[in-house]
JSON list of C-alpha atoms in Angstrom, two decimals:
[
{"chain": "A", "resi": 693, "resn": "MET", "atom": "CA", "xyz": [-1.53, -13.88, -6.63]},
{"chain": "A", "resi": 694, "resn": "TYR", "atom": "CA", "xyz": [-4.76, -12.22, -5.55]},
{"chain": "A", "resi": 695, "resn": "ALA", "atom": "CA", "xyz": [-6.11, -9.23, -3.60]},
{"chain": "A", "resi": 696, "resn": "ARG", "atom": "CA", "xyz": [-7.79, -9.78, -0.23]},
{"chain": "A", "resi": 697, "resn": "GLN", "atom": "CA", "xyz": [-9.96, -7.06, 1.25]},
{"chain": "A", "resi": 698, "resn": "LEU", "atom": "CA", "xyz": [-8.56, -5.35, 4.35]},
{"chain": "A", "resi": 699, "resn": "PRO", "atom": "CA", "xyz": [-11.12, -6.06, 7.09]},
{"chain": "A", "resi": 700, "resn": "GLY", "atom": "CA", "xyz": [-13.58, -3.22, 7.57]},
{"chain": "A", "resi": 701, "resn": "MET", "atom": "CA", "xyz": [-12.70, -1.51, 4.28]},
{"chain": "A", "resi": 702, "resn": "ARG", "atom": "CA", "xyz": [-14.46, -1.46, 0.92]},
{"chain": "A", "resi": 703, "resn": "ARG", "atom": "CA", "xyz": [-11.72, -0.21, -1.41]},
{"chain": "A", "resi": 704, "resn": "ILE", "atom": "CA", "xyz": [-8.48, -1.18, 0.34]},
{"chain": "A", "resi": 705, "resn": "TRP", "atom": "CA", "xyz": [-6.98, -4.57, -0.51]},
{"chain": "A", "resi": 706, "resn": "LEU", "atom": "CA", "xyz": [-3.87, -6.55, 0.49]},
{"chain": "A", "resi": 707, "resn": "LEU", "atom": "CA", "xyz": [-1.79, -8.30, -2.18]},
{"chain": "A", "resi": 708, "resn": "CYS", "atom": "CA", "xyz": [-1.44, -11.99, -1.28]},
{"chain": "A", "resi": 709, "resn": "GLU", "atom": "CA", "xyz": [0.30, -15.01, -2.74]},
{"chain": "A", "resi": 710, "resn": "ASP", "atom": "CA", "xyz": [-1.72, -18.06, -3.75]},
{"chain": "A", "resi": 711, "resn": "ASP", "atom": "CA", "xyz": [-0.30, -19.97, -0.76]},
{"chain": "A", "resi": 712, "resn": "GLY", "atom": "CA", "xyz": [-1.96, -17.39, 1.54]},
{"chain": "A", "resi": 713, "resn": "GLY", "atom": "CA", "xyz": [1.21, -15.46, 2.35]},
{"chain": "A", "resi": 714, "resn": "CYS", "atom": "CA", "xyz": [0.71, -11.72, 2.62]},
{"chain": "A", "resi": 715, "resn": "GLU", "atom": "CA", "xyz": [3.72, -9.43, 3.05]},
{"chain": "A", "resi": 716, "resn": "MET", "atom": "CA", "xyz": [1.54, -6.46, 4.08]},
{"chain": "A", "resi": 717, "resn": "ALA", "atom": "CA", "xyz": [-0.11, -8.40, 6.90]},
{"chain": "A", "resi": 718, "resn": "GLY", "atom": "CA", "xyz": [3.33, -9.22, 8.29]},
{"chain": "A", "resi": 719, "resn": "PHE", "atom": "CA", "xyz": [4.42, -5.59, 7.92]},
{"chain": "A", "resi": 720, "resn": "PHE", "atom": "CA", "xyz": [1.36, -4.37, 9.84]},
{"chain": "A", "resi": 721, "resn": "GLU", "atom": "CA", "xyz": [2.12, -6.87, 12.62]},
{"chain": "A", "resi": 722, "resn": "SER", "atom": "CA", "xyz": [5.67, -5.47, 12.91]},
{"chain": "A", "resi": 723, "resn": "LEU", "atom": "CA", "xyz": [4.54, -1.89, 13.57]},
{"chain": "A", "resi": 724, "resn": "GLU", "atom": "CA", "xyz": [4.32, -0.11, 16.90]},
{"chain": "A", "resi": 725, "resn": "PRO", "atom": "CA", "xyz": [0.65, 0.15, 18.01]},
{"chain": "A", "resi": 726, "resn": "GLY", "atom": "CA", "xyz": [0.53, 3.95, 17.54]},
{"chain": "A", "resi": 727, "resn": "THR", "atom": "CA", "xyz": [1.93, 3.73, 14.03]},
{"chain": "A", "resi": 728, "resn": "LEU", "atom": "CA", "xyz": [-0.46, 0.93, 13.11]},
{"chain": "A", "resi": 729, "resn": "ARG", "atom": "CA", "xyz": [-3.43, 3.02, 14.34]},
{"chain": "A", "resi": 730, "resn": "ARG", "atom": "CA", "xyz": [-2.29, 5.99, 12.24]},
{"chain": "A", "resi": 731, "resn": "ILE", "atom": "CA", "xyz": [-1.81, 4.06, 9.00]},
{"chain": "A", "resi": 732, "resn": "ILE", "atom": "CA", "xyz": [-5.14, 2.25, 9.46]},
{"chain": "A", "resi": 733, "resn": "ALA", "atom": "CA", "xyz": [-6.82, 5.63, 10.09]},
{"chain": "A", "resi": 734, "resn": "ARG", "atom": "CA", "xyz": [-5.18, 7.01, 6.92]},
{"chain": "A", "resi": 735, "resn": "LEU", "atom": "CA", "xyz": [-6.35, 4.01, 4.91]},
{"chain": "A", "resi": 736, "resn": "ASP", "atom": "CA", "xyz": [-9.85, 4.21, 6.43]},
{"chain": "A", "resi": 737, "resn": "ARG", "atom": "CA", "xyz": [-10.15, 7.86, 5.41]},
{"chain": "A", "resi": 738, "resn": "THR", "atom": "CA", "xyz": [-8.94, 7.01, 1.91]},
{"chain": "A", "resi": 739, "resn": "ASP", "atom": "CA", "xyz": [-11.46, 4.17, 1.77]},
{"chain": "A", "resi": 740, "resn": "ARG", "atom": "CA", "xyz": [-14.30, 6.55, 2.69]},
{"chain": "A", "resi": 741, "resn": "VAL", "atom": "CA", "xyz": [-13.44, 9.78, 0.84]},
{"chain": "A", "resi": 742, "resn": "GLY", "atom": "CA", "xyz": [-10.50, 9.12, -1.49]},
{"chain": "A", "resi": 743, "resn": "VAL", "atom": "CA", "xyz": [-6.95, 10.38, -1.38]},
{"chain": "A", "resi": 744, "resn": "THR", "atom": "CA", "xyz": [-5.89, 13.73, -0.01]},
{"chain": "A", "resi": 745, "resn": "GLY", "atom": "CA", "xyz": [-3.99, 16.26, -2.05]},
{"chain": "A", "resi": 746, "resn": "ASN", "atom": "CA", "xyz": [-1.34, 16.34, 0.65]},
{"chain": "A", "resi": 747, "resn": "PRO", "atom": "CA", "xyz": [1.93, 14.83, -0.68]},
{"chain": "A", "resi": 748, "resn": "GLU", "atom": "CA", "xyz": [3.01, 14.20, 2.92]},
{"chain": "A", "resi": 749, "resn": "GLN", "atom": "CA", "xyz": [0.18, 11.63, 3.23]},
{"chain": "A", "resi": 750, "resn": "TYR", "atom": "CA", "xyz": [-0.23, 10.17, -0.27]},
{"chain": "A", "resi": 751, "resn": "ARG", "atom": "CA", "xyz": [1.83, 10.48, -3.41]},
{"chain": "A", "resi": 752, "resn": "VAL", "atom": "CA", "xyz": [1.53, 9.12, -6.93]},
{"chain": "A", "resi": 753, "resn": "LEU", "atom": "CA", "xyz": [4.90, 7.66, -7.93]},
{"chain": "A", "resi": 754, "resn": "ASP", "atom": "CA", "xyz": [4.15, 6.62, -11.51]},
{"chain": "A", "resi": 755, "resn": "PRO", "atom": "CA", "xyz": [0.44, 6.06, -12.24]},
{"chain": "A", "resi": 756, "resn": "PRO", "atom": "CA", "xyz": [-1.09, 3.80, -11.01]},
{"chain": "A", "resi": 757, "resn": "LEU", "atom": "CA", "xyz": [1.76, 3.27, -8.49]},
{"chain": "A", "resi": 758, "resn": "CYS", "atom": "CA", "xyz": [1.54, 5.23, -5.25]},
{"chain": "A", "resi": 759, "resn": "GLU", "atom": "CA", "xyz": [2.64, 5.44, -1.64]},
{"chain": "A", "resi": 760, "resn": "PHE", "atom": "CA", "xyz": [0.84, 6.17, 1.60]},
{"chain": "A", "resi": 761, "resn": "LYS", "atom": "CA", "xyz": [2.91, 7.84, 4.32]},
{"chain": "A", "resi": 762, "resn": "VAL", "atom": "CA", "xyz": [2.75, 8.18, 8.09]},
{"chain": "A", "resi": 763, "resn": "HIS", "atom": "CA", "xyz": [5.35, 10.24, 9.95]},
{"chain": "A", "resi": 764, "resn": "SER", "atom": "CA", "xyz": [4.70, 9.54, 13.61]},
{"chain": "A", "resi": 765, "resn": "PRO", "atom": "CA", "xyz": [5.20, 7.96, 15.98]},
{"chain": "A", "resi": 766, "resn": "GLN", "atom": "CA", "xyz": [7.26, 5.99, 13.46]},
{"chain": "A", "resi": 767, "resn": "ALA", "atom": "CA", "xyz": [7.87, 7.05, 9.84]},
{"chain": "A", "resi": 768, "resn": "ILE", "atom": "CA", "xyz": [6.65, 4.41, 7.41]},
{"chain": "A", "resi": 769, "resn": "ARG", "atom": "CA", "xyz": [5.74, 4.03, 3.76]},
{"chain": "A", "resi": 770, "resn": "VAL", "atom": "CA", "xyz": [3.13, 1.68, 2.29]},
{"chain": "A", "resi": 771, "resn": "TYR", "atom": "CA", "xyz": [3.50, 1.03, -1.43]},
{"chain": "A", "resi": 772, "resn": "ALA", "atom": "CA", "xyz": [0.37, 0.30, -3.46]},
{"chain": "A", "resi": 773, "resn": "PHE", "atom": "CA", "xyz": [-1.25, 0.55, -6.84]},
{"chain": "A", "resi": 774, "resn": "ALA", "atom": "CA", "xyz": [-4.64, 1.90, -7.76]},
{"chain": "A", "resi": 775, "resn": "THR", "atom": "CA", "xyz": [-7.24, -0.14, -9.65]},
{"chain": "A", "resi": 776, "resn": "GLY", "atom": "CA", "xyz": [-10.87, 0.44, -10.56]},
{"chain": "A", "resi": 777, "resn": "ARG", "atom": "CA", "xyz": [-11.78, -1.31, -7.30]},
{"chain": "A", "resi": 778, "resn": "GLY", "atom": "CA", "xyz": [-9.53, 0.75, -5.02]},
{"chain": "A", "resi": 779, "resn": "TRP", "atom": "CA", "xyz": [-5.95, 0.46, -3.78]},
{"chain": "A", "resi": 780, "resn": "ILE", "atom": "CA", "xyz": [-3.97, -2.76, -3.47]},
{"chain": "A", "resi": 781, "resn": "LEU", "atom": "CA", "xyz": [-1.32, -2.56, -0.77]},
{"chain": "A", "resi": 782, "resn": "CYS", "atom": "CA", "xyz": [1.81, -4.49, -1.77]},
{"chain": "A", "resi": 783, "resn": "PHE", "atom": "CA", "xyz": [4.61, -3.87, 0.73]},
{"chain": "A", "resi": 784, "resn": "GLY", "atom": "CA", "xyz": [5.69, -1.43, 3.37]},
{"chain": "A", "resi": 785, "resn": "GLU", "atom": "CA", "xyz": [8.85, -0.25, 5.04]},
{"chain": "A", "resi": 786, "resn": "LYS", "atom": "CA", "xyz": [10.02, 1.71, 7.98]},
{"chain": "A", "resi": 787, "resn": "LYS", "atom": "CA", "xyz": [11.46, 4.83, 6.46]},
{"chain": "A", "resi": 788, "resn": "ALA", "atom": "CA", "xyz": [15.20, 4.55, 6.09]},
{"chain": "A", "resi": 789, "resn": "LYS", "atom": "CA", "xyz": [15.91, 7.02, 3.31]},
{"chain": "A", "resi": 790, "resn": "PRO", "atom": "CA", "xyz": [14.31, 10.36, 2.55]},
{"chain": "A", "resi": 791, "resn": "HIS", "atom": "CA", "xyz": [13.27, 9.48, -1.01]},
{"chain": "A", "resi": 792, "resn": "VAL", "atom": "CA", "xyz": [11.72, 6.57, -2.83]},
{"chain": "A", "resi": 793, "resn": "THR", "atom": "CA", "xyz": [14.35, 4.71, -4.80]},
{"chain": "A", "resi": 794, "resn": "GLN", "atom": "CA", "xyz": [13.90, 3.44, -8.32]},
{"chain": "A", "resi": 795, "resn": "ARG", "atom": "CA", "xyz": [14.35, -0.07, -6.92]},
{"chain": "A", "resi": 796, "resn": "ARG", "atom": "CA", "xyz": [11.13, 0.28, -4.88]},
{"chain": "A", "resi": 797, "resn": "ILE", "atom": "CA", "xyz": [9.22, 1.66, -7.86]},
{"chain": "A", "resi": 798, "resn": "ASP", "atom": "CA", "xyz": [10.51, -1.17, -10.05]},
{"chain": "A", "resi": 799, "resn": "ARG", "atom": "CA", "xyz": [9.45, -3.76, -7.45]},
{"chain": "A", "resi": 800, "resn": "LEU", "atom": "CA", "xyz": [6.00, -2.19, -7.19]},
{"chain": "A", "resi": 801, "resn": "ARG", "atom": "CA", "xyz": [5.64, -2.07, -10.99]},
{"chain": "A", "resi": 802, "resn": "ALA", "atom": "CA", "xyz": [6.60, -5.76, -11.24]},
{"chain": "A", "resi": 803, "resn": "LEU", "atom": "CA", "xyz": [3.96, -6.70, -8.63]},
{"chain": "A", "resi": 804, "resn": "TYR", "atom": "CA", "xyz": [1.35, -4.63, -10.47]},
{"chain": "A", "resi": 805, "resn": "GLN", "atom": "CA", "xyz": [2.22, -6.34, -13.76]},
{"chain": "A", "resi": 806, "resn": "ARG", "atom": "CA", "xyz": [2.19, -9.81, -12.18]},
{"chain": "A", "resi": 807, "resn": "PHE", "atom": "CA", "xyz": [-1.19, -9.16, -10.52]},
{"chain": "A", "resi": 808, "resn": "ASN", "atom": "CA", "xyz": [-2.68, -8.17, -13.88]},
{"chain": "A", "resi": 809, "resn": "ASP", "atom": "CA", "xyz": [-0.94, -10.96, -15.80]},
{"chain": "A", "resi": 810, "resn": "GLU", "atom": "CA", "xyz": [-2.37, -13.53, -13.36]},
{"chain": "A", "resi": 811, "resn": "GLY", "atom": "CA", "xyz": [-5.92, -12.30, -13.91]},
{"chain": "A", "resi": 812, "resn": "ALA", "atom": "CA", "xyz": [-6.38, -9.51, -11.31]},
{"chain": "A", "resi": 813, "resn": "ARG", "atom": "CA", "xyz": [-8.22, -11.78, -8.88]},
{"chain": "A", "resi": 814, "resn": "TYR", "atom": "CA", "xyz": [-10.04, -10.43, -5.84]},
{"chain": "A", "resi": 815, "resn": "ALA", "atom": "CA", "xyz": [-11.17, -12.55, -2.87]}
]
């Protein structure tokens, strides 16, 4: 497992498997063009100036676990964790429920732990 830099960004990374698979890349490909533009714009702003204090755009779930949100044209969530080098995006979902479930937080925590256990590699 390693983190690959999102093209055009300095502090936004995608979590990838050693075989090259990347769940976030597939999620981005599944989005409507307008939604993809909005989440990329949100990530670009975060890359340049940091997170906003607006909980409708970014929320800490359980440090360092967090979520980025976009509400239109399609409501989505992108789950990530913060590191000293920025944010590593792990998985996303089209919003189905109004609140983050413990299952999502547990999955994110497990990915964070695995990334660190495997040496926190960046490519």
